[in-house]
Tab-separated table of C-alpha atoms in Angstrom:
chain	number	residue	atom	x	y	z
B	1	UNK	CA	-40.005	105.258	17.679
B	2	UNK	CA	-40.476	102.655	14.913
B	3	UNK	CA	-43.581	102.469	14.024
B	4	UNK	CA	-43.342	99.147	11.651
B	5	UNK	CA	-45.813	96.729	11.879
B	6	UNK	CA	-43.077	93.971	11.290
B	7	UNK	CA	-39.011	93.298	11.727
B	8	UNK	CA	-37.698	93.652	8.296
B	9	UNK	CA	-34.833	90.975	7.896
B	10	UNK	CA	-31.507	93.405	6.931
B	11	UNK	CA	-29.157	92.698	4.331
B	12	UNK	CA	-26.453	90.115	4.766
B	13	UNK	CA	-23.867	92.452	3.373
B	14	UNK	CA	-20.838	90.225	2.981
B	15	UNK	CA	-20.602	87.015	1.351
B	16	UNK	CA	-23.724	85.279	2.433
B	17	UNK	CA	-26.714	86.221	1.424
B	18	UNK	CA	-29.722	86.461	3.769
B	19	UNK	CA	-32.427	84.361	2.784
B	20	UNK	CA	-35.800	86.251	4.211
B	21	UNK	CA	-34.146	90.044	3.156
B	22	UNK	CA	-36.324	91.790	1.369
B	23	UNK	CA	-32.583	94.246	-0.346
B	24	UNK	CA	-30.542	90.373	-1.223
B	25	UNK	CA	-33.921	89.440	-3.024
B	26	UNK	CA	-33.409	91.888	-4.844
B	27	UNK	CA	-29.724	91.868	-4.997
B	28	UNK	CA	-29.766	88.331	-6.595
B	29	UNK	CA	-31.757	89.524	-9.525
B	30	UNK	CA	-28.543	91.988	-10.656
B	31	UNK	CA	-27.309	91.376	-14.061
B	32	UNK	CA	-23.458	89.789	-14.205
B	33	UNK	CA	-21.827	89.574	-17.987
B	34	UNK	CA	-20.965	85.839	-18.661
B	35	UNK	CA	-19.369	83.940	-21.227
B	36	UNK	CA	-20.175	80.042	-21.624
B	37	UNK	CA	-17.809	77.763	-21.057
B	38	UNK	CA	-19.479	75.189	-22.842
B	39	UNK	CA	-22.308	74.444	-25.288
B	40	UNK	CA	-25.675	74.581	-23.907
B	41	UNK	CA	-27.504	72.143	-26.176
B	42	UNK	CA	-31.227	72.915	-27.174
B	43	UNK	CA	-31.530	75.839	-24.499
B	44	UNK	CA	-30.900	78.367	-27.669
B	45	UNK	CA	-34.691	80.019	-27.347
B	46	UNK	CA	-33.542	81.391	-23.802
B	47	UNK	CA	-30.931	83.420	-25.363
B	48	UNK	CA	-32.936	85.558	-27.836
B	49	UNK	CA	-29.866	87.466	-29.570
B	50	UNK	CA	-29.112	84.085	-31.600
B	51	UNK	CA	-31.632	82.002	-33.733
B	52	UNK	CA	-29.674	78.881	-32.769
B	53	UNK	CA	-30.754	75.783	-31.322
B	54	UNK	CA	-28.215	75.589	-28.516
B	55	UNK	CA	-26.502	78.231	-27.061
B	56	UNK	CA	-22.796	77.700	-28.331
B	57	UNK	CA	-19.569	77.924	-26.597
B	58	UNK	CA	-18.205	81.099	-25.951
B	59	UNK	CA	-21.220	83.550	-25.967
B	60	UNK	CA	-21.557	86.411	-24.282
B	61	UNK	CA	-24.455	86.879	-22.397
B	62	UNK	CA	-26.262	88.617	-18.993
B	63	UNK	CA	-27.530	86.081	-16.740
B	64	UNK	CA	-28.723	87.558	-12.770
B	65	UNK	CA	-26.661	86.671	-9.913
B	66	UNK	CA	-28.805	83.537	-8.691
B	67	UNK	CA	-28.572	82.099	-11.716
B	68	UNK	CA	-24.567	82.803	-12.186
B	69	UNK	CA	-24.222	81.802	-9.081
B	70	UNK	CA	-25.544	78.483	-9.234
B	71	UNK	CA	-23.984	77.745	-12.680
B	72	UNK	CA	-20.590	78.695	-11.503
B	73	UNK	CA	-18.208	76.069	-10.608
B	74	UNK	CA	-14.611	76.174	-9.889
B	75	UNK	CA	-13.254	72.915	-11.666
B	76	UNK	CA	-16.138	72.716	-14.229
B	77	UNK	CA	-16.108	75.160	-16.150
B	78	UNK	CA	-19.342	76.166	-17.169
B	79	UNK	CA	-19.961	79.653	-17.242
B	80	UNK	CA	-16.968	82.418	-16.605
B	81	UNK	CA	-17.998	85.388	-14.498
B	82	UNK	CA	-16.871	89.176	-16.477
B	83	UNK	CA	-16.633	91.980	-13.609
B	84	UNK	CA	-19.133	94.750	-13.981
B	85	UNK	CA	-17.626	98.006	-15.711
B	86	UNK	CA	-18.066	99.828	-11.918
B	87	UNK	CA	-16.144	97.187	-10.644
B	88	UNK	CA	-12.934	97.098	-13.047
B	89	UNK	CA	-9.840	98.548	-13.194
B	90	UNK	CA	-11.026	101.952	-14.457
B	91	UNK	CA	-13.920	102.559	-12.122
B	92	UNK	CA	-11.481	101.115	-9.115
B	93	UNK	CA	-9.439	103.993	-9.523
B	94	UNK	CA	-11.902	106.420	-9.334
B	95	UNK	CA	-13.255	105.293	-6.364
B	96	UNK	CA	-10.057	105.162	-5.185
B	97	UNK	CA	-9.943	109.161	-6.139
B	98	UNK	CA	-13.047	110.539	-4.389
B	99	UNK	CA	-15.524	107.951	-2.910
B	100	UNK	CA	-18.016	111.046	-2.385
B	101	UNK	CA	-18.336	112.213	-6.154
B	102	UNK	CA	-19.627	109.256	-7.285
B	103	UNK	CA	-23.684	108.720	-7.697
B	104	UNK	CA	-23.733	104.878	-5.955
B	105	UNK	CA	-27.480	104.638	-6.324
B	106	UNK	CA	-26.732	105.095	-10.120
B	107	UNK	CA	-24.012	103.046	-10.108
B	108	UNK	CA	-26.037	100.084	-8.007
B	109	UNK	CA	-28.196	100.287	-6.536
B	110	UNK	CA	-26.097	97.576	-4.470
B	111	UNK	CA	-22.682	98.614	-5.215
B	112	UNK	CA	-21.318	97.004	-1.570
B	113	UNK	CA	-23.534	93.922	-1.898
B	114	UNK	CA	-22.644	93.136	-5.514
B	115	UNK	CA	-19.414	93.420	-5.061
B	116	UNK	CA	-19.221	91.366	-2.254
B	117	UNK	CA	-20.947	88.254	-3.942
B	118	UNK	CA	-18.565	89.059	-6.794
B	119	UNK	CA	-15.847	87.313	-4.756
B	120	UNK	CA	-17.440	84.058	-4.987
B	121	UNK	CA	-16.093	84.206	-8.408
B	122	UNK	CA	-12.507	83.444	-8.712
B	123	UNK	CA	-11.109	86.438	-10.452
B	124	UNK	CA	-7.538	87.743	-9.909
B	125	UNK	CA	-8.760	90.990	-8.897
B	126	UNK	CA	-10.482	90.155	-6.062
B	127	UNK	CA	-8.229	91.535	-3.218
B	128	UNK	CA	-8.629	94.882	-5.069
B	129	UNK	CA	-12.051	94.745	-5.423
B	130	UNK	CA	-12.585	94.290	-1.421
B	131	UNK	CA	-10.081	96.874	-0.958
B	132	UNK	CA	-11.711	98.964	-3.080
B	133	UNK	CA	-15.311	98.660	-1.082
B	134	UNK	CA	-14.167	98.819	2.322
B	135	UNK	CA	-12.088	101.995	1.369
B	136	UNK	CA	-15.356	103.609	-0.766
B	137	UNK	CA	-17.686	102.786	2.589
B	138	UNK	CA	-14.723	104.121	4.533
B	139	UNK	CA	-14.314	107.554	2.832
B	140	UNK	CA	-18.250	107.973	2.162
B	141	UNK	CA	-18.878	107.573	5.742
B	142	UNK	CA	-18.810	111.133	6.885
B	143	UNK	CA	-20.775	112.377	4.944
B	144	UNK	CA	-23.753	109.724	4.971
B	145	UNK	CA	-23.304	110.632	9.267
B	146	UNK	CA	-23.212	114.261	8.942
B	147	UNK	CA	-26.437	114.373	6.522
B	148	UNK	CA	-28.181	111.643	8.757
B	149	UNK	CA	-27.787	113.217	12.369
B	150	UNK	CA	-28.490	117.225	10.889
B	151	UNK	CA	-31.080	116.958	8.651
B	152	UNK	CA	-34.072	117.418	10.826
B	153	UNK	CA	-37.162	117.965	9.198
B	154	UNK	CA	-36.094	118.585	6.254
B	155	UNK	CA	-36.343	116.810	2.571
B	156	UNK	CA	-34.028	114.423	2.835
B	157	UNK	CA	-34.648	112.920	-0.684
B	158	UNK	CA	-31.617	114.798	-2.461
B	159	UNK	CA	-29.195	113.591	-0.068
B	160	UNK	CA	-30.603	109.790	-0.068
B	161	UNK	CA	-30.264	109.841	-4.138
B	162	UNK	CA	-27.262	109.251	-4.477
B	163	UNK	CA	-26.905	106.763	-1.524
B	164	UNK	CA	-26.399	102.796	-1.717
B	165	UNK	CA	-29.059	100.895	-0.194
B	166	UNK	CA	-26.971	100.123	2.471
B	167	UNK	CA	-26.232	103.546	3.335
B	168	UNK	CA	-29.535	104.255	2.737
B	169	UNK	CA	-30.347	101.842	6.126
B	170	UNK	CA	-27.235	102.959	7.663
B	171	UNK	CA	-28.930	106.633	6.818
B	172	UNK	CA	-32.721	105.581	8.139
B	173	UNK	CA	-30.809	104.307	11.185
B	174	UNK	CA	-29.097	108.102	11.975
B	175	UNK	CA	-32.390	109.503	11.447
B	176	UNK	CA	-34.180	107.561	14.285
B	177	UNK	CA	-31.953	108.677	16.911
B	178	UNK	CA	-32.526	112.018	15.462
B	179	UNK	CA	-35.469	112.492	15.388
B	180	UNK	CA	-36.136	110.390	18.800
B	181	UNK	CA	-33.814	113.026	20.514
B	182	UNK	CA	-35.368	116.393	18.889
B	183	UNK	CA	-39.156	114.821	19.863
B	184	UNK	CA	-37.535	114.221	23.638
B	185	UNK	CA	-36.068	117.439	23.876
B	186	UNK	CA	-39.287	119.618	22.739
B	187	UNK	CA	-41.404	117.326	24.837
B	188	UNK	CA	-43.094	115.388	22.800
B	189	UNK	CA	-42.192	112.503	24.041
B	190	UNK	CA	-43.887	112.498	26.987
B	191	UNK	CA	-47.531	113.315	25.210
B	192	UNK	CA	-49.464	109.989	25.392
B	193	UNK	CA	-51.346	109.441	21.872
B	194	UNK	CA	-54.016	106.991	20.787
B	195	UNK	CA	-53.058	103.856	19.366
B	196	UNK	CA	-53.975	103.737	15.528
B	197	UNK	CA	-56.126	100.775	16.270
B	198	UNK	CA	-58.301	102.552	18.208
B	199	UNK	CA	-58.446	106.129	16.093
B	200	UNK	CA	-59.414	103.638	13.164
B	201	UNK	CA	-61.847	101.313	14.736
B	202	UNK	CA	-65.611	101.530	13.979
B	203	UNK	CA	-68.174	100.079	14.585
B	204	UNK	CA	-68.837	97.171	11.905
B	205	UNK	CA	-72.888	97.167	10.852
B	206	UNK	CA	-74.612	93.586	10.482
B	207	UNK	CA	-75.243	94.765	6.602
B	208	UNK	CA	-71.248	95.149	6.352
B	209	UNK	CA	-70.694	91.400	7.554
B	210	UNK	CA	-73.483	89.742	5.739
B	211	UNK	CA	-73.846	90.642	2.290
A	1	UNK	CA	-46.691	104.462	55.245
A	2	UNK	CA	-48.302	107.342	57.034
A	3	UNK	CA	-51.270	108.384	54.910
A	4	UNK	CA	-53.004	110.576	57.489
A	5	UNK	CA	-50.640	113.774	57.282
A	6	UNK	CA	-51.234	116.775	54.835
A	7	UNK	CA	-49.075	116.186	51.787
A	8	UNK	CA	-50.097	112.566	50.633
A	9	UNK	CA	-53.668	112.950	49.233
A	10	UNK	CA	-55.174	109.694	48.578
A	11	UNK	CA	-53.991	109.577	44.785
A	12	UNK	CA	-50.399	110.412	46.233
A	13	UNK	CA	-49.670	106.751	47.918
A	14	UNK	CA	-51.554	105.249	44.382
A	15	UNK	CA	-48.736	106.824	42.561
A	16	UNK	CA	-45.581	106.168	44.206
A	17	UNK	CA	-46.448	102.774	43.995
A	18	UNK	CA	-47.296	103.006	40.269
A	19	UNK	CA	-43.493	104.291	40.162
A	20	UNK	CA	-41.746	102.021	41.667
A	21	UNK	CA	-43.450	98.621	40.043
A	22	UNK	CA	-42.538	100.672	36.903
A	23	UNK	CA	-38.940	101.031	37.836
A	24	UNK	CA	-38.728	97.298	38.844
A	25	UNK	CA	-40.630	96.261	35.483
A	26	UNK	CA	-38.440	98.390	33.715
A	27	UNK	CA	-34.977	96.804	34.961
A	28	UNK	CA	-36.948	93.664	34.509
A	29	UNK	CA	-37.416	94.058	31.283
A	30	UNK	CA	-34.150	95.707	30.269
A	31	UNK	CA	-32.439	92.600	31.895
A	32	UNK	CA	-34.426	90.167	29.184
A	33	UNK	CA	-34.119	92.001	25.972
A	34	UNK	CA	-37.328	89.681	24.565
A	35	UNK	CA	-37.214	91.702	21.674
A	36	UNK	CA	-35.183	90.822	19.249
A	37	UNK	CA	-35.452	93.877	17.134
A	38	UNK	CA	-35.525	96.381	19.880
A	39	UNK	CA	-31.490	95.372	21.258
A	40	UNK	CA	-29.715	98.815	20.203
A	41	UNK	CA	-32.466	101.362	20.337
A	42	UNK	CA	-33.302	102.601	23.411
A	43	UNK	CA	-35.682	105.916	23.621
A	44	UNK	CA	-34.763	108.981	24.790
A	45	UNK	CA	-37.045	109.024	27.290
A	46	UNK	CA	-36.396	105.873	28.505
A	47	UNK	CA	-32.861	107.629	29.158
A	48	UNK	CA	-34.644	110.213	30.928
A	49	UNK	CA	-36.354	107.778	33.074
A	50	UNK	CA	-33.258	106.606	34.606
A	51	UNK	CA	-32.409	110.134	34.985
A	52	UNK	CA	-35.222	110.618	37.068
A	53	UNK	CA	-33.286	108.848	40.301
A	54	UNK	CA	-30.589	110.749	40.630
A	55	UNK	CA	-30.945	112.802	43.932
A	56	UNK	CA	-31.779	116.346	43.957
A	57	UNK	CA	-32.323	118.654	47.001
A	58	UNK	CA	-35.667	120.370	48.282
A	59	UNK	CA	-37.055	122.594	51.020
A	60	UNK	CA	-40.629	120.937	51.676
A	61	UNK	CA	-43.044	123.075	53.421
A	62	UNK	CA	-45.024	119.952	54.767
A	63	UNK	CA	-43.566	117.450	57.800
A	64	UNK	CA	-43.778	113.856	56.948
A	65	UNK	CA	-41.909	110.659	58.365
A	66	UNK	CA	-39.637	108.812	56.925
A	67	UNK	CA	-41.072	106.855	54.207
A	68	UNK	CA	-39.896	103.296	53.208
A	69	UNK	CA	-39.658	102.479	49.615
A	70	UNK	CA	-38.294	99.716	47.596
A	71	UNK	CA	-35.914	102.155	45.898
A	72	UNK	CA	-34.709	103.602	49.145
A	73	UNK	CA	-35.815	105.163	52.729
A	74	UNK	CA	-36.831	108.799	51.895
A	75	UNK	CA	-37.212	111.656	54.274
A	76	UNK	CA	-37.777	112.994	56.909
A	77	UNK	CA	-39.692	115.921	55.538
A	78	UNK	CA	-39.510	119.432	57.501
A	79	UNK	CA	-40.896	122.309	56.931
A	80	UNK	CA	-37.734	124.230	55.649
A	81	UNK	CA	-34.935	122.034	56.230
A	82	UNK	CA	-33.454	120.799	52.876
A	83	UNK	CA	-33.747	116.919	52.059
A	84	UNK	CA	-32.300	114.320	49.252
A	85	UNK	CA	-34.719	112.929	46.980
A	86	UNK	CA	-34.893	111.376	43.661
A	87	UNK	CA	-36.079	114.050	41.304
A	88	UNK	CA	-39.257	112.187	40.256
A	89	UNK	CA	-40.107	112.820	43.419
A	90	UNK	CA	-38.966	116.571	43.902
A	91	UNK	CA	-40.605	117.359	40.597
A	92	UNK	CA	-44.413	115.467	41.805
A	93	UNK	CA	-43.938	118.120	44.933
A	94	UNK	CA	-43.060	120.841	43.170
A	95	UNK	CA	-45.630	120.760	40.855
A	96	UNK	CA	-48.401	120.395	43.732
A	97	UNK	CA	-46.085	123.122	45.209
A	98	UNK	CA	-45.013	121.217	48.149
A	99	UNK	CA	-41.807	122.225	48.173
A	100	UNK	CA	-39.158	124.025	46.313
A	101	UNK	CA	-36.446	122.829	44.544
A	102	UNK	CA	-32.679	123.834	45.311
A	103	UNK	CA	-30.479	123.519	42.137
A	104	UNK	CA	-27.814	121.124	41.551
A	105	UNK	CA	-24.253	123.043	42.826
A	106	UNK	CA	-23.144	122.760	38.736
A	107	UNK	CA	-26.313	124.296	37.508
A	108	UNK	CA	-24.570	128.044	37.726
A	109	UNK	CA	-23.961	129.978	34.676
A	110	UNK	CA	-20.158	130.959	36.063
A	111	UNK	CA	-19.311	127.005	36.290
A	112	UNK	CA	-21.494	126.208	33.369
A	113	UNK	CA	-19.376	128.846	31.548
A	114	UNK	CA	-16.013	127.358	32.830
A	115	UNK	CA	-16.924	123.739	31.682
A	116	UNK	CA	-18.318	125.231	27.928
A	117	UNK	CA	-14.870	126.802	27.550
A	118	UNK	CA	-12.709	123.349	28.996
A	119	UNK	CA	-14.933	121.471	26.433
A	120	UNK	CA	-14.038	123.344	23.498
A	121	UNK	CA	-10.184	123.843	24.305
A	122	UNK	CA	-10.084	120.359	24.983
A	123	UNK	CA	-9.917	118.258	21.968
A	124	UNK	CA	-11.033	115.201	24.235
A	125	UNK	CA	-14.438	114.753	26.220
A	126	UNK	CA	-13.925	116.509	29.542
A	127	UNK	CA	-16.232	115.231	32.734
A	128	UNK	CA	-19.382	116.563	33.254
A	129	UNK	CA	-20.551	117.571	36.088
A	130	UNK	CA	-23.554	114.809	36.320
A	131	UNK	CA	-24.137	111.682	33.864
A	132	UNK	CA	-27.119	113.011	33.635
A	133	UNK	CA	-26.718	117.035	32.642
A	134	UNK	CA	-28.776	117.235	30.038
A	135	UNK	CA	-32.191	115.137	31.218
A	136	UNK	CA	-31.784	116.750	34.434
A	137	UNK	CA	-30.989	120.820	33.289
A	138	UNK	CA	-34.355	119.863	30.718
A	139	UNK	CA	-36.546	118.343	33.685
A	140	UNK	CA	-35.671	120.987	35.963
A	141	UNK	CA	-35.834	123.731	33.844
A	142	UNK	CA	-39.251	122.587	32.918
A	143	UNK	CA	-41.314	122.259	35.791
A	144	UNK	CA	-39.102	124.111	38.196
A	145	UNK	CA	-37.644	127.114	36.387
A	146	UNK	CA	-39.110	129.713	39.340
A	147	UNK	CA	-36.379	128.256	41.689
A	148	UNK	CA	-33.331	128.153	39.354
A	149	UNK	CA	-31.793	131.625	39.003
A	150	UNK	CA	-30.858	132.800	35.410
A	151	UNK	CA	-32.749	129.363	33.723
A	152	UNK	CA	-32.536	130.595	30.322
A	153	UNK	CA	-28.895	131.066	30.292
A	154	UNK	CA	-28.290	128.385	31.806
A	155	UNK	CA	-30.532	126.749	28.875
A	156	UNK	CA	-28.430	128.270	26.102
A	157	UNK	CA	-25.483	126.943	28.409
A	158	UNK	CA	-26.091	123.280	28.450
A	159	UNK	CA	-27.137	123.328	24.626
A	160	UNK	CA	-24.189	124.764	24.027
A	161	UNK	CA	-21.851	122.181	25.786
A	162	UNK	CA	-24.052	119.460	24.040
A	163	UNK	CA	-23.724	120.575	20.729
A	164	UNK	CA	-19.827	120.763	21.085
A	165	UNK	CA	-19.705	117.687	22.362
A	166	UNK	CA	-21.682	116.083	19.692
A	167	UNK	CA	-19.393	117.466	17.026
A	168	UNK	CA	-16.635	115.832	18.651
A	169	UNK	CA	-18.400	112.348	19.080
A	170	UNK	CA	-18.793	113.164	15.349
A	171	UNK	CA	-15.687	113.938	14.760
A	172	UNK	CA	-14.131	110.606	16.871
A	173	UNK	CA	-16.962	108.963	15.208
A	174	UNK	CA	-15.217	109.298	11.837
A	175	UNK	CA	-11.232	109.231	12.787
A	176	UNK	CA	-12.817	105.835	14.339
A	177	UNK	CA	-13.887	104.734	11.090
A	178	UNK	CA	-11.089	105.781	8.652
A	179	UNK	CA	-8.670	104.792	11.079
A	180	UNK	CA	-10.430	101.186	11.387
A	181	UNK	CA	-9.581	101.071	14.460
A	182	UNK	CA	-10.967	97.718	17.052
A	183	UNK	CA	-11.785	99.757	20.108
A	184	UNK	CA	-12.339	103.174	21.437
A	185	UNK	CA	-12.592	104.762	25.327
A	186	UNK	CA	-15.790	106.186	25.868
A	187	UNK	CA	-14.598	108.117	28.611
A	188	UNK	CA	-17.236	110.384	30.176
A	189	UNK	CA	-19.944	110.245	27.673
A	190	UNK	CA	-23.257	109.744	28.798
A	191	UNK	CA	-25.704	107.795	28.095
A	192	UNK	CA	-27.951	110.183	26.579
A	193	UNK	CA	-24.948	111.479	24.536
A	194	UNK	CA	-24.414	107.945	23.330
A	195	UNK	CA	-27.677	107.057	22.757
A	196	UNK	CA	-27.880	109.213	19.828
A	197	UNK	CA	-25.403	107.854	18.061
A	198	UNK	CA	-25.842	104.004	18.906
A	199	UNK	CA	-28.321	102.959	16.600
A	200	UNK	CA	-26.201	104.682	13.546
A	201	UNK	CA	-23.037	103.328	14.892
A	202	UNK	CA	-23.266	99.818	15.788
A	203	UNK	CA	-25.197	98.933	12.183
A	204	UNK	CA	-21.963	101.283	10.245
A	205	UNK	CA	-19.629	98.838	12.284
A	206	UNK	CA	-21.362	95.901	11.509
A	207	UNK	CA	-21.775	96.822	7.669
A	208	UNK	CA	-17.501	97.385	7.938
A	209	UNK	CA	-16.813	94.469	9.760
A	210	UNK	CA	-18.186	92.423	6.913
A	211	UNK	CA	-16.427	94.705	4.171
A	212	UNK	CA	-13.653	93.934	6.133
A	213	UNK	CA	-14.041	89.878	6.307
A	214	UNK	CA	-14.328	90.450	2.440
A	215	UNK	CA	-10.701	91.136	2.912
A	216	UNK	CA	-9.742	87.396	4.271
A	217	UNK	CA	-10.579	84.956	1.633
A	218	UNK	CA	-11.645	81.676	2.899
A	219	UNK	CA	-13.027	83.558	6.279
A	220	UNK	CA	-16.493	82.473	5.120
A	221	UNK	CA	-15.746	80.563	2.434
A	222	UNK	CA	-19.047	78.437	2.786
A	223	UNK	CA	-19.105	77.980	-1.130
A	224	UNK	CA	-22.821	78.452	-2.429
A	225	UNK	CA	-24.608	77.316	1.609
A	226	UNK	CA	-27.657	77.811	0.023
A	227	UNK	CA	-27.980	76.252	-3.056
């Protein structure tokens, strides 16, 4: 059973972005390459790489997704959105290979998320890059089930590694029924046991209260 | 309810009733799905809880009237002659050795034999001879292994049609997936079988379903909702 003291929010996966998730918090802080558009007067001390005033046309520079996000617009053009090396051309096609060499936690740690919010950007190669996710999740799939539903008791850390974070749930997920199913059939299901609350509770002295 | 008569000791009466509110709270419950969270997992032995009406037969060595329930009218008890109940029932009796219990006509180890050997020729799921083989062969086996002939073959038996027919739910599992297909027959699973797999399943769909509405610009096209 799961034993969390509150409902973690999950990831919103596709396009949208879930608000209260704890993984798409995190997601929106990922680094995106950008190039400006247009001259950022007097903002030059945010971009340290240039002792300019503004920040000029035309640089290159890393800015997370909320921020690139926000910035981007279609018909202004403020900031232009470069793909991610795991997400071009070259990396496509390796995917495209064998989804089950490839280390996604290295590579990510939100390779399906990123990618995803990376079609909010108008790029030409967006189809591909959808195609290219759905068919990685697709062809990594058996294994992330296999390892999930027979690893009992076991470390499970070297398979997780080189998981996504959304496998990683999708992982966590396989293991409950696991596990609930192994503790049913050796009969430990049916042992009653104490409540944390009560194995923890003492007795609070007067001296603990008032100080 | 006749309370006077040898069987039903005074905690006996206290904890029928105790089982049937539970079943009724139970469905209740089930029906509302108040918790949000909670909507694909189920517990194994909650699955073994429904398990626990299916009918099995016993030779009681005690004579009772019929007894009303909400679930049902049981009885009447004889000494000897061989009566339905629900095996939550049959096992309470058996373990104050009230009665004994008569296996199920599939738990054999010939026909247990001839189903392991369908189920691995077959490359579909073949019926089983109850929806609920493996709660019941673990429930009976358990508390009433003296009355079942040959119970640790037939142990190795059942395990052994349950792990094939995991590896093929695995294996369906997976053509599922890669094949992207929208719907699948879950012919003669069972709900134990299932329940295994559902919590693992239904959040994999749900993570494809949205790689897959990647696919369709302009499907949720809400440009930048929350900014």
């Amino acid at each position: 059973m799961n034993m969390q003291s509150y409902f973690p929010v999950p990831p919103g996966v596709g396009m949208e972005e879930n608000f209260l998730s704890l993984d798409d918090i995190l997601l929106s802080h990922e680094r995106l390459p950008v190039r400006s558009d247009c001259a950022f007067p007097r903002l030059g001390f945010l971009e340290k790489s240039a002792d300019t005033q503004d920040i000029a046309e035309g640089t290159k520079m890393e800015l997370p997704l909320w921020l690139t996000k926000g910035l981007y617009e279609k018909k202004r053009k403020v900031v232009s959105v470069e793909l991610p090396k795991v997400y071009r051309e070259g990396w496509r096609t390796v995917f495209n290979a064998d989804p089950n060499v490839v280390d996604l936690h290295k590579m990510g740690p939100y390779y399906y998320s990123l990618g995803s919010q990376l079609l909010h950007f108008d790029s030409p190669e967006n189809p591909d890059i959808a195609q290219t996710l759905l068919q990685t999740f697709i062809g990594r799939f058996r294994r992330t089930m296999d390892s999930s539903q027979n690893a009992y008791n076991e470390d499970t850390s070297a398979v997780v590694e080189r998981l996504d974070s959304l496998e990683k749930g999708l992982f966590r997920s396989g293991q409950i029924g696991l596990n609930g199913f192994q503790s049913w059939e050796k009969g430990q299901a049916t042992q009653l046991t104490a409540s944390s609350l009560v194995l923890n509770y003492r007795k609070r002295k007067i001296t603990d209260i008032q100080p | 309810m006749t309370t006077s008569s040898g069987p039903w000791s005074d905690c006996m009466p206290a904890s029928l009733a105790a089982r049937e509110i539970l079943c009724v709270v139970n469905v209740r419950e089930k029906s509302h799905q108040t918790r949000p969270n909670q909507t694909n997992k189920m517990d194994p032995s909650e699955v073994e809880f429904l398990a626990e009406k299916e009918t099995v037969k016993i030779i009681p060595n005690f004579s009772l009237d019929k007894i009303f329930l909400i679930g049902g009218d049981l009885g009447p008890f004889n000494p000897g002659l061989p009566v339905d109940v629900p095996v939550w029932l049959a096992l309470n009796l058996k373990q104050r050795q009230k009665c004994r219990i008569v296996p199920p006509e599939w738990m054999e180890v010939e026909k247990l034999e001839d189903i392991r050997e369908q189920e691995r020729k077959e490359k579909t799921f073949t019926p089983v001879p109850s929806p609920y083989y493996m709660e019941l062969t673990k429930l009976l086996l358990n508390h009433a292994s003296d009355n079942i002939p040959k119970a640790d073959e037939i142990r190795t038996l059942v395990k052994d049609i349950w792990d094939t027919r995991i590896a093929k739910l695995r294996l369906s599992t997976d053509s599922f997936i890669s094949q992207q297909e929208a719907h699948a027959k879950l012919d003669n699973l069972t709900l134990m079988e299932i329940n295994t797999i559902r919590a693992f399943f239904l959040d994999s769909l749900n993570c494809m379903y949205k790689l897959r509405s990647n696919l369709q610009p302009g499907s949720s096209q809400g440009q930048f909702m929350d900014y």
